[in-house]
PDB file of C-alpha atoms and ligand atoms in Angstrom:
ATOM      1  CA  UNK A   1      25.710  14.267 -25.081  1.00 85.00           C
ATOM      2  CA  UNK A   2      23.078  16.906 -23.610  1.00 89.00           C
ATOM      3  CA  UNK A   3      22.616  17.741 -19.927  1.00 88.00           C
ATOM      4  CA  UNK A   4      19.051  16.535 -19.536  1.00 86.00           C
ATOM      5  CA  UNK A   5      19.690  13.189 -21.479  1.00 84.00           C
ATOM      6  CA  UNK A   6      22.864  13.089 -18.962  1.00 85.00           C
ATOM      7  CA  UNK A   7      20.982  13.541 -16.466  1.00 85.00           C
ATOM      8  CA  UNK A   8      18.131  11.442 -17.452  1.00 84.00           C
ATOM      9  CA  UNK A   9      20.505   8.617 -17.836  1.00 85.00           C
ATOM     10  CA  UNK A  10      21.868   9.298 -14.275  1.00 86.00           C
ATOM     11  CA  UNK A  11      18.710   8.802 -12.612  1.00 86.00           C
ATOM     12  CA  UNK A  12      17.948   5.827 -14.695  1.00 83.00           C
ATOM     13  CA  UNK A  13      21.418   4.640 -13.018  1.00 85.00           C
ATOM     14  CA  UNK A  14      20.477   5.371  -9.776  1.00 88.00           C
ATOM     15  CA  UNK A  15      17.082   3.710  -9.807  1.00 87.00           C
ATOM     16  CA  UNK A  16      18.414   0.435 -11.011  1.00 90.00           C
ATOM     17  CA  UNK A  17      21.320   0.529  -8.199  1.00 84.00           C
ATOM     18  CA  UNK A  18      18.564   1.013  -5.739  1.00 89.00           C
ATOM     19  CA  UNK A  19      16.420  -1.488  -7.258  1.00 88.00           C
ATOM     20  CA  UNK A  20      19.298  -3.903  -7.173  1.00 87.00           C
ATOM     21  CA  UNK A  21      20.132  -3.605  -3.585  1.00 87.00           C
ATOM     22  CA  UNK A  22      16.613  -3.788  -2.510  1.00 92.00           C
ATOM     23  CA  UNK A  23      15.960  -7.214  -4.370  1.00 91.00           C
ATOM     24  CA  UNK A  24      19.677  -8.110  -2.814  1.00 84.00           C
ATOM     25  CA  UNK A  25      18.782  -6.964   0.938  1.00 89.00           C
ATOM     26  CA  UNK A  26      14.803  -8.419   0.407  1.00 92.00           C
ATOM     27  CA  UNK A  27      16.435 -11.282  -0.207  1.00 91.00           C
ATOM     28  CA  UNK A  28      14.625 -11.696  -3.681  1.00 91.00           C
ATOM     29  CA  UNK A  29      15.846 -15.258  -5.176  1.00 82.00           C
ATOM     30  CA  UNK A  30      13.867 -14.939  -8.845  1.00 77.00           C
ATOM     31  CA  UNK A  31      11.609 -12.512  -9.861  1.00 71.00           C
ATOM     32  CA  UNK A  32       8.093 -13.342 -10.279  1.00 61.00           C
ATOM     33  CA  UNK A  33       7.569 -12.255 -13.672  1.00 55.00           C
ATOM     34  CA  UNK A  34       4.278 -12.426 -15.955  1.00 49.00           C
ATOM     35  CA  UNK A  35       2.841 -15.791 -16.356  1.00 45.00           C
ATOM     36  CA  UNK A  36       0.990 -16.471 -19.798  1.00 39.00           C
ATOM     37  CA  UNK A  37      -2.230 -17.114 -17.821  1.00 40.00           C
ATOM     38  CA  UNK A  38      -2.214 -13.740 -15.554  1.00 50.00           C
ATOM     39  CA  UNK A  39      -0.261 -12.001 -13.026  1.00 56.00           C
ATOM     40  CA  UNK A  40      -1.254 -12.515  -9.642  1.00 61.00           C
ATOM     41  CA  UNK A  41      -2.518  -8.752  -9.004  1.00 63.00           C
ATOM     42  CA  UNK A  42      -4.020  -8.410 -12.303  1.00 53.00           C
ATOM     43  CA  UNK A  43      -7.629  -7.521 -12.297  1.00 56.00           C
ATOM     44  CA  UNK A  44     -10.261 -10.789 -12.694  1.00 50.00           C
ATOM     45  CA  UNK A  45     -11.718 -11.570 -15.936  1.00 45.00           C
ATOM     46  CA  UNK A  46     -14.940 -11.624 -13.952  1.00 44.00           C
ATOM     47  CA  UNK A  47     -17.090  -9.364 -11.930  1.00 44.00           C
ATOM     48  CA  UNK A  48     -18.477 -11.683  -9.760  1.00 49.00           C
ATOM     49  CA  UNK A  49     -16.595 -11.195  -6.664  1.00 57.00           C
ATOM     50  CA  UNK A  50     -18.849 -11.803  -3.980  1.00 52.00           C
ATOM     51  CA  UNK A  51     -22.061 -10.804  -5.643  1.00 56.00           C
ATOM     52  CA  UNK A  52     -23.645  -8.471  -7.851  1.00 54.00           C
ATOM     53  CA  UNK A  53     -25.236  -6.405  -5.096  1.00 69.00           C
ATOM     54  CA  UNK A  54     -25.010  -3.106  -6.005  1.00 82.00           C
ATOM     55  CA  UNK A  55     -21.989  -1.475  -4.470  1.00 89.00           C
ATOM     56  CA  UNK A  56     -20.685   2.068  -4.161  1.00 96.00           C
ATOM     57  CA  UNK A  57     -18.089   3.438  -6.447  1.00 98.00           C
ATOM     58  CA  UNK A  58     -14.654   4.662  -5.105  1.00 98.00           C
ATOM     59  CA  UNK A  59     -15.920   8.080  -7.121  1.00 98.00           C
ATOM     60  CA  UNK A  60     -18.924   8.057  -4.979  1.00 98.00           C
ATOM     61  CA  UNK A  61     -17.008   7.323  -2.097  1.00 98.00           C
ATOM     62  CA  UNK A  62     -14.195  10.096  -3.191  1.00 98.00           C
ATOM     63  CA  UNK A  63     -17.552  12.856  -3.979  1.00 98.00           C
ATOM     64  CA  UNK A  64     -18.911  12.070  -0.524  1.00 98.00           C
ATOM     65  CA  UNK A  65     -15.692  12.832   1.494  1.00 98.00           C
ATOM     66  CA  UNK A  66     -15.739  16.051  -0.684  1.00 98.00           C
ATOM     67  CA  UNK A  67     -13.543  19.224   0.692  1.00 98.00           C
ATOM     68  CA  UNK A  68     -13.450  17.260   3.782  1.00 98.00           C
ATOM     69  CA  UNK A  69     -13.046  19.707   7.071  1.00 98.00           C
ATOM     70  CA  UNK A  70     -14.111  16.751   9.509  1.00 98.00           C
ATOM     71  CA  UNK A  71     -10.557  16.965  11.238  1.00 98.00           C
ATOM     72  CA  UNK A  72      -8.616  19.628  11.915  1.00 97.00           C
ATOM     73  CA  UNK A  73      -5.460  18.250   9.280  1.00 98.00           C
ATOM     74  CA  UNK A  74      -8.231  19.792   7.094  1.00 98.00           C
ATOM     75  CA  UNK A  75      -6.158  22.987   7.738  1.00 98.00           C
ATOM     76  CA  UNK A  76      -2.693  22.050   7.488  1.00 98.00           C
ATOM     77  CA  UNK A  77      -3.494  20.027   4.351  1.00 98.00           C
ATOM     78  CA  UNK A  78      -2.278  20.731   1.291  1.00 98.00           C
ATOM     79  CA  UNK A  79      -4.959  18.099  -0.501  1.00 97.00           C
ATOM     80  CA  UNK A  80      -6.459  14.969   0.026  1.00 98.00           C
ATOM     81  CA  UNK A  81      -5.060  11.982  -0.814  1.00 98.00           C
ATOM     82  CA  UNK A  82      -7.879   9.564  -1.259  1.00 98.00           C
ATOM     83  CA  UNK A  83      -6.374   5.982  -3.135  1.00 98.00           C
ATOM     84  CA  UNK A  84      -4.905   5.172  -6.200  1.00 98.00           C
ATOM     85  CA  UNK A  85      -4.481   2.320  -8.227  1.00 98.00           C
ATOM     86  CA  UNK A  86      -7.394  -0.148  -9.532  1.00 98.00           C
ATOM     87  CA  UNK A  87     -11.168  -0.463  -8.316  1.00 98.00           C
ATOM     88  CA  UNK A  88     -10.655  -4.154  -9.214  1.00 97.00           C
ATOM     89  CA  UNK A  89      -7.668  -4.677  -7.512  1.00 98.00           C
ATOM     90  CA  UNK A  90      -7.156  -8.288  -5.714  1.00 98.00           C
ATOM     91  CA  UNK A  91      -4.355  -7.090  -3.367  1.00 98.00           C
ATOM     92  CA  UNK A  92      -4.957  -3.367  -1.876  1.00 98.00           C
ATOM     93  CA  UNK A  93      -2.008  -2.100   0.234  1.00 98.00           C
ATOM     94  CA  UNK A  94      -2.971   0.245   3.179  1.00 98.00           C
ATOM     95  CA  UNK A  95      -0.104   2.875   4.880  1.00 98.00           C
ATOM     96  CA  UNK A  96      -0.470   5.672   7.730  1.00 98.00           C
ATOM     97  CA  UNK A  97      -1.126   8.944   5.850  1.00 98.00           C
ATOM     98  CA  UNK A  98       0.138  10.931   3.271  1.00 98.00           C
ATOM     99  CA  UNK A  99       3.639  12.458   4.507  1.00 98.00           C
ATOM    100  CA  UNK A 100       5.301  15.493   2.495  1.00 97.00           C
ATOM    101  CA  UNK A 101       5.605  14.588  -1.062  1.00 98.00           C
ATOM    102  CA  UNK A 102       1.828  12.822  -1.132  1.00 98.00           C
ATOM    103  CA  UNK A 103       0.435  15.877   0.224  1.00 98.00           C
ATOM    104  CA  UNK A 104       1.414  17.893  -2.572  1.00 98.00           C
ATOM    105  CA  UNK A 105       1.088  15.426  -5.578  1.00 98.00           C
ATOM    106  CA  UNK A 106      -2.617  14.277  -4.100  1.00 98.00           C
ATOM    107  CA  UNK A 107      -1.031  10.686  -4.739  1.00 98.00           C
ATOM    108  CA  UNK A 108      -0.106   7.701  -1.833  1.00 98.00           C
ATOM    109  CA  UNK A 109       3.411   6.341  -1.434  1.00 98.00           C
ATOM    110  CA  UNK A 110       5.201   9.056  -3.845  1.00 98.00           C
ATOM    111  CA  UNK A 111       8.043   9.954  -1.840  1.00 98.00           C
ATOM    112  CA  UNK A 112      11.201   7.682  -0.546  1.00 98.00           C
ATOM    113  CA  UNK A 113       9.277   5.413   1.249  1.00 98.00           C
ATOM    114  CA  UNK A 114       7.240   4.718  -1.858  1.00 98.00           C
ATOM    115  CA  UNK A 115       9.862   4.467  -4.221  1.00 98.00           C
ATOM    116  CA  UNK A 116      10.694   1.374  -2.184  1.00 98.00           C
ATOM    117  CA  UNK A 117       6.958   0.255  -2.090  1.00 98.00           C
ATOM    118  CA  UNK A 118       7.393   0.257  -6.250  1.00 98.00           C
ATOM    119  CA  UNK A 119      10.512  -1.755  -5.604  1.00 97.00           C
ATOM    120  CA  UNK A 120       8.691  -4.429  -3.538  1.00 98.00           C
ATOM    121  CA  UNK A 121       5.728  -4.300  -6.057  1.00 98.00           C
ATOM    122  CA  UNK A 122       8.210  -4.761  -8.976  1.00 97.00           C
ATOM    123  CA  UNK A 123      10.054  -7.769  -6.972  1.00 97.00           C
ATOM    124  CA  UNK A 124       6.565  -9.287  -6.792  1.00 97.00           C
ATOM    125  CA  UNK A 125       5.743  -9.079 -10.239  1.00 97.00           C
ATOM    126  CA  UNK A 126       3.237  -6.304  -9.667  1.00 97.00           C
ATOM    127  CA  UNK A 127       2.412  -2.813 -10.871  1.00 96.00           C
ATOM    128  CA  UNK A 128       0.814   0.023  -9.322  1.00 97.00           C
ATOM    129  CA  UNK A 129      -1.718   0.142 -11.889  1.00 97.00           C
ATOM    130  CA  UNK A 130      -2.913  -3.262 -10.858  1.00 97.00           C
ATOM    131  CA  UNK A 131      -3.094  -3.059  -7.668  1.00 98.00           C
ATOM    132  CA  UNK A 132      -4.838  -0.360  -4.876  1.00 98.00           C
ATOM    133  CA  UNK A 133      -2.647   1.687  -2.553  1.00 98.00           C
ATOM    134  CA  UNK A 134      -4.561   3.920   0.145  1.00 98.00           C
ATOM    135  CA  UNK A 135      -4.044   5.119   3.831  1.00 98.00           C
ATOM    136  CA  UNK A 136      -5.887   5.061   6.936  1.00 98.00           C
ATOM    137  CA  UNK A 137      -5.564   9.052   7.231  1.00 98.00           C
ATOM    138  CA  UNK A 138      -5.945  10.947   3.821  1.00 98.00           C
ATOM    139  CA  UNK A 139      -4.441  13.857   5.017  1.00 98.00           C
ATOM    140  CA  UNK A 140      -1.130  15.010   6.165  1.00 98.00           C
ATOM    141  CA  UNK A 141      -0.365  14.882   9.561  1.00 98.00           C
ATOM    142  CA  UNK A 142       1.951  18.276  10.284  1.00 97.00           C
ATOM    143  CA  UNK A 143       5.815  16.787  10.578  1.00 94.00           C
ATOM    144  CA  UNK A 144       4.981  13.608   9.345  1.00 89.00           C
ATOM    145  CA  UNK A 145       3.640  12.985  13.020  1.00 96.00           C
ATOM    146  CA  UNK A 146       1.072   9.563  13.846  1.00 96.00           C
ATOM    147  CA  UNK A 147      -2.426  10.622  13.198  1.00 97.00           C
ATOM    148  CA  UNK A 148      -4.031  11.044  16.432  1.00 97.00           C
ATOM    149  CA  UNK A 149      -6.658   8.967  17.595  1.00 97.00           C
ATOM    150  CA  UNK A 150      -9.632  11.297  16.568  1.00 97.00           C
ATOM    151  CA  UNK A 151      -8.101  11.793  13.234  1.00 98.00           C
ATOM    152  CA  UNK A 152      -8.408   8.143  12.501  1.00 98.00           C
ATOM    153  CA  UNK A 153     -12.147   7.969  13.379  1.00 98.00           C
ATOM    154  CA  UNK A 154     -12.744  10.877  11.393  1.00 98.00           C
ATOM    155  CA  UNK A 155     -11.425   9.222   7.878  1.00 98.00           C
ATOM    156  CA  UNK A 156     -12.064   5.350   8.646  1.00 98.00           C
ATOM    157  CA  UNK A 157     -15.035   5.552   7.846  1.00 98.00           C
ATOM    158  CA  UNK A 158     -14.109   6.323   4.040  1.00 98.00           C
ATOM    159  CA  UNK A 159     -10.957   3.265   4.188  1.00 98.00           C
ATOM    160  CA  UNK A 160     -13.969   1.226   5.285  1.00 98.00           C
ATOM    161  CA  UNK A 161     -16.041   1.995   2.437  1.00 98.00           C
ATOM    162  CA  UNK A 162     -13.321   1.901  -0.150  1.00 98.00           C
ATOM    163  CA  UNK A 163     -12.462  -1.792   1.149  1.00 98.00           C
ATOM    164  CA  UNK A 164     -16.061  -2.749   0.597  1.00 98.00           C
ATOM    165  CA  UNK A 165     -16.062  -1.172  -3.133  1.00 98.00           C
ATOM    166  CA  UNK A 166     -12.905  -2.712  -3.820  1.00 98.00           C
ATOM    167  CA  UNK A 167     -13.527  -6.041  -1.978  1.00 97.00           C
ATOM    168  CA  UNK A 168      -9.727  -7.669  -2.907  1.00 98.00           C
ATOM    169  CA  UNK A 169      -9.321 -11.305  -2.179  1.00 98.00           C
ATOM    170  CA  UNK A 170      -6.420 -10.101   0.478  1.00 98.00           C
ATOM    171  CA  UNK A 171      -5.237  -7.122   2.212  1.00 98.00           C
ATOM    172  CA  UNK A 172      -1.097  -6.132   3.277  1.00 98.00           C
ATOM    173  CA  UNK A 173      -1.212  -3.564   6.377  1.00 99.00           C
ATOM    174  CA  UNK A 174       1.878  -1.488   6.133  1.00 98.00           C
ATOM    175  CA  UNK A 175       3.305  -0.826   9.505  1.00 98.00           C
ATOM    176  CA  UNK A 176       1.657  -0.630  13.112  1.00 98.00           C
ATOM    177  CA  UNK A 177      -1.234   2.077  12.731  1.00 98.00           C
ATOM    178  CA  UNK A 178      -2.656   0.309   9.356  1.00 98.00           C
ATOM    179  CA  UNK A 179      -2.834  -3.205  10.999  1.00 98.00           C
ATOM    180  CA  UNK A 180      -3.545  -1.687  14.382  1.00 98.00           C
ATOM    181  CA  UNK A 181      -6.221   0.125  13.414  1.00 98.00           C
ATOM    182  CA  UNK A 182      -8.016  -2.520  10.916  1.00 98.00           C
ATOM    183  CA  UNK A 183      -7.556  -5.314  13.403  1.00 98.00           C
ATOM    184  CA  UNK A 184      -8.396  -2.897  16.386  1.00 98.00           C
ATOM    185  CA  UNK A 185      -5.630  -4.904  17.997  1.00 98.00           C
ATOM    186  CA  UNK A 186      -2.750  -3.200  19.737  1.00 98.00           C
ATOM    187  CA  UNK A 187      -0.356  -5.923  19.634  1.00 98.00           C
ATOM    188  CA  UNK A 188       3.110  -4.424  18.207  1.00 98.00           C
ATOM    189  CA  UNK A 189       3.788  -4.732  14.686  1.00 98.00           C
ATOM    190  CA  UNK A 190       6.699  -7.120  15.278  1.00 98.00           C
ATOM    191  CA  UNK A 191       4.699  -9.119  16.566  1.00 98.00           C
ATOM    192  CA  UNK A 192       1.531  -8.547  14.289  1.00 98.00           C
ATOM    193  CA  UNK A 193       4.029  -8.987  11.113  1.00 98.00           C
ATOM    194  CA  UNK A 194       3.935 -12.509   8.597  1.00 98.00           C
ATOM    195  CA  UNK A 195       0.731 -14.103  10.354  1.00 98.00           C
ATOM    196  CA  UNK A 196      -2.184 -13.788   8.114  1.00 98.00           C
ATOM    197  CA  UNK A 197      -5.551 -11.990  10.215  1.00 98.00           C
ATOM    198  CA  UNK A 198      -8.782 -11.114   8.953  1.00 98.00           C
ATOM    199  CA  UNK A 199     -10.155  -7.761   8.012  1.00 98.00           C
ATOM    200  CA  UNK A 200     -14.207  -8.213   7.604  1.00 98.00           C
ATOM    201  CA  UNK A 201     -13.643 -11.834   6.101  1.00 97.00           C
ATOM    202  CA  UNK A 202     -10.829 -10.452   3.822  1.00 98.00           C
ATOM    203  CA  UNK A 203      -7.472 -12.545   4.577  1.00 98.00           C
ATOM    204  CA  UNK A 204      -5.077  -9.140   6.093  1.00 98.00           C
ATOM    205  CA  UNK A 205      -1.465  -9.281   6.667  1.00 98.00           C
ATOM    206  CA  UNK A 206       0.546  -6.892   8.554  1.00 98.00           C
ATOM    207  CA  UNK A 207       3.774  -6.322   7.543  1.00 98.00           C
ATOM    208  CA  UNK A 208       6.467  -3.242   8.157  1.00 98.00           C
ATOM    209  CA  UNK A 209       5.580  -0.049   6.868  1.00 98.00           C
ATOM    210  CA  UNK A 210       8.389   0.834   4.304  1.00 98.00           C
ATOM    211  CA  UNK A 211       9.505   4.439   5.597  1.00 98.00           C
ATOM    212  CA  UNK A 212      10.773   1.430   8.724  1.00 98.00           C
ATOM    213  CA  UNK A 213      12.537  -0.184   6.153  1.00 98.00           C
ATOM    214  CA  UNK A 214      14.249   2.874   4.969  1.00 98.00           C
ATOM    215  CA  UNK A 215      15.499   3.607   8.478  1.00 98.00           C
ATOM    216  CA  UNK A 216      16.289  -0.362   9.475  1.00 98.00           C
ATOM    217  CA  UNK A 217      16.904  -2.142   6.057  1.00 98.00           C
ATOM    218  CA  UNK A 218      17.500  -5.606   8.031  1.00 97.00           C
ATOM    219  CA  UNK A 219      13.711  -5.629   8.127  1.00 98.00           C
ATOM    220  CA  UNK A 220      13.641  -5.972   4.504  1.00 98.00           C
ATOM    221  CA  UNK A 221      13.886  -9.252   4.709  1.00 98.00           C
ATOM    222  CA  UNK A 222      10.782 -10.461   6.661  1.00 98.00           C
ATOM    223  CA  UNK A 223       8.889  -8.030   4.472  1.00 98.00           C
ATOM    224  CA  UNK A 224       9.961 -10.430   1.653  1.00 98.00           C
ATOM    225  CA  UNK A 225       8.818 -13.559   3.714  1.00 98.00           C
ATOM    226  CA  UNK A 226       5.257 -11.754   4.138  1.00 98.00           C
ATOM    227  CA  UNK A 227       5.342 -10.712   0.630  1.00 98.00           C
ATOM    228  CA  UNK A 228       6.068 -14.074  -0.538  1.00 98.00           C
ATOM    229  CA  UNK A 229       3.165 -14.893   1.769  1.00 98.00           C
ATOM    230  CA  UNK A 230       0.483 -12.697  -0.040  1.00 98.00           C
ATOM    231  CA  UNK A 231       1.700 -13.987  -3.718  1.00 98.00           C
ATOM    232  CA  UNK A 232       1.287 -17.581  -2.764  1.00 98.00           C
ATOM    233  CA  UNK A 233      -2.208 -17.020  -1.302  1.00 98.00           C
ATOM    234  CA  UNK A 234      -2.773 -14.402  -4.342  1.00 97.00           C
ATOM    235  CA  UNK A 235      -2.156 -17.714  -6.741  1.00 95.00           C
ATOM    236  CA  UNK A 236      -4.324 -20.222  -4.968  1.00 92.00           C
ATOM    237  CA  UNK A 237      -7.343 -17.854  -4.729  1.00 82.00           C
ATOM    238  CA  UNK A 238      -6.974 -17.291  -8.615  1.00 78.00           C
ATOM    239  CA  UNK A 239     -10.196 -17.334 -10.464  1.00 67.00           C
ATOM    240  CA  UNK A 240      -9.487 -20.323 -12.659  1.00 60.00           C
TER     241      UNK A 240
HETATM  242  N1  LIG B 301       3.903   6.707   4.284  1.00 96.32           N
HETATM  243  C1  LIG B 301       2.589   6.305   4.469  1.00 96.32           C
HETATM  244  O1  LIG B 301       1.740   5.633   5.241  1.00 96.32           O
HETATM  245  N2  LIG B 301       1.595   6.475   3.360  1.00 96.32           N
HETATM  246  C2  LIG B 301       1.915   7.301   2.592  1.00 96.32           C
HETATM  247  O2  LIG B 301       1.176   7.661   1.720  1.00 96.32           O
HETATM  248  C3  LIG B 301       3.092   7.471   2.270  1.00 96.32           C
HETATM  249  C4  LIG B 301       4.107   7.737   3.486  1.00 96.32           C
END
């Protein structure tokens, strides 16, 4: 066996072990495998969600953001991390801000926390391609500190426009920063999580951030309870 193949197999084994551990810690007792009539996060066939008035596209919003210099984070970031996924997403996840790996790759949630988010998506029967993932802040705060209020204020109009462009059925706010920013509510995430709220008419489920779960694996069970509520509601709202 070549070294490359051995390394690849070791990587697959490690990923499988992590997945099994997380499924157990989440308390998943059955996987949401694809149903014949469609998947919960899949883009709807129809394009009439909320009317047909011309909407901005994500490309237009990204172009408007440009090589953003609206806040000091532009001086230290490597790349803007705009968001990724389908513009037809029925479900959007909003995190805090890019970390080191995201800053390097220009994609949201690709570091360790992102790999955990992938496993949560897997347990939900979803893939990255059928949801949309973005952050409150588009640039990495140095040392992974939380974005400052003025940094959030500079980015928020773009997040608002992204959500207006996608107009998902449901939103998941990952962690305190996303939940408190979107809801304009300073209640601690421990009390916000698990309760349906609304953002501009869109049902929003606040839950713990995957980075928090890496430090506090016991929180995974609560996140799975929250995600089961999300899946139930997605199914209820599925187009006939
Ligand atoms: N944490 C976040 O909130 N967002 C990312 O994209 C990565 C880590």
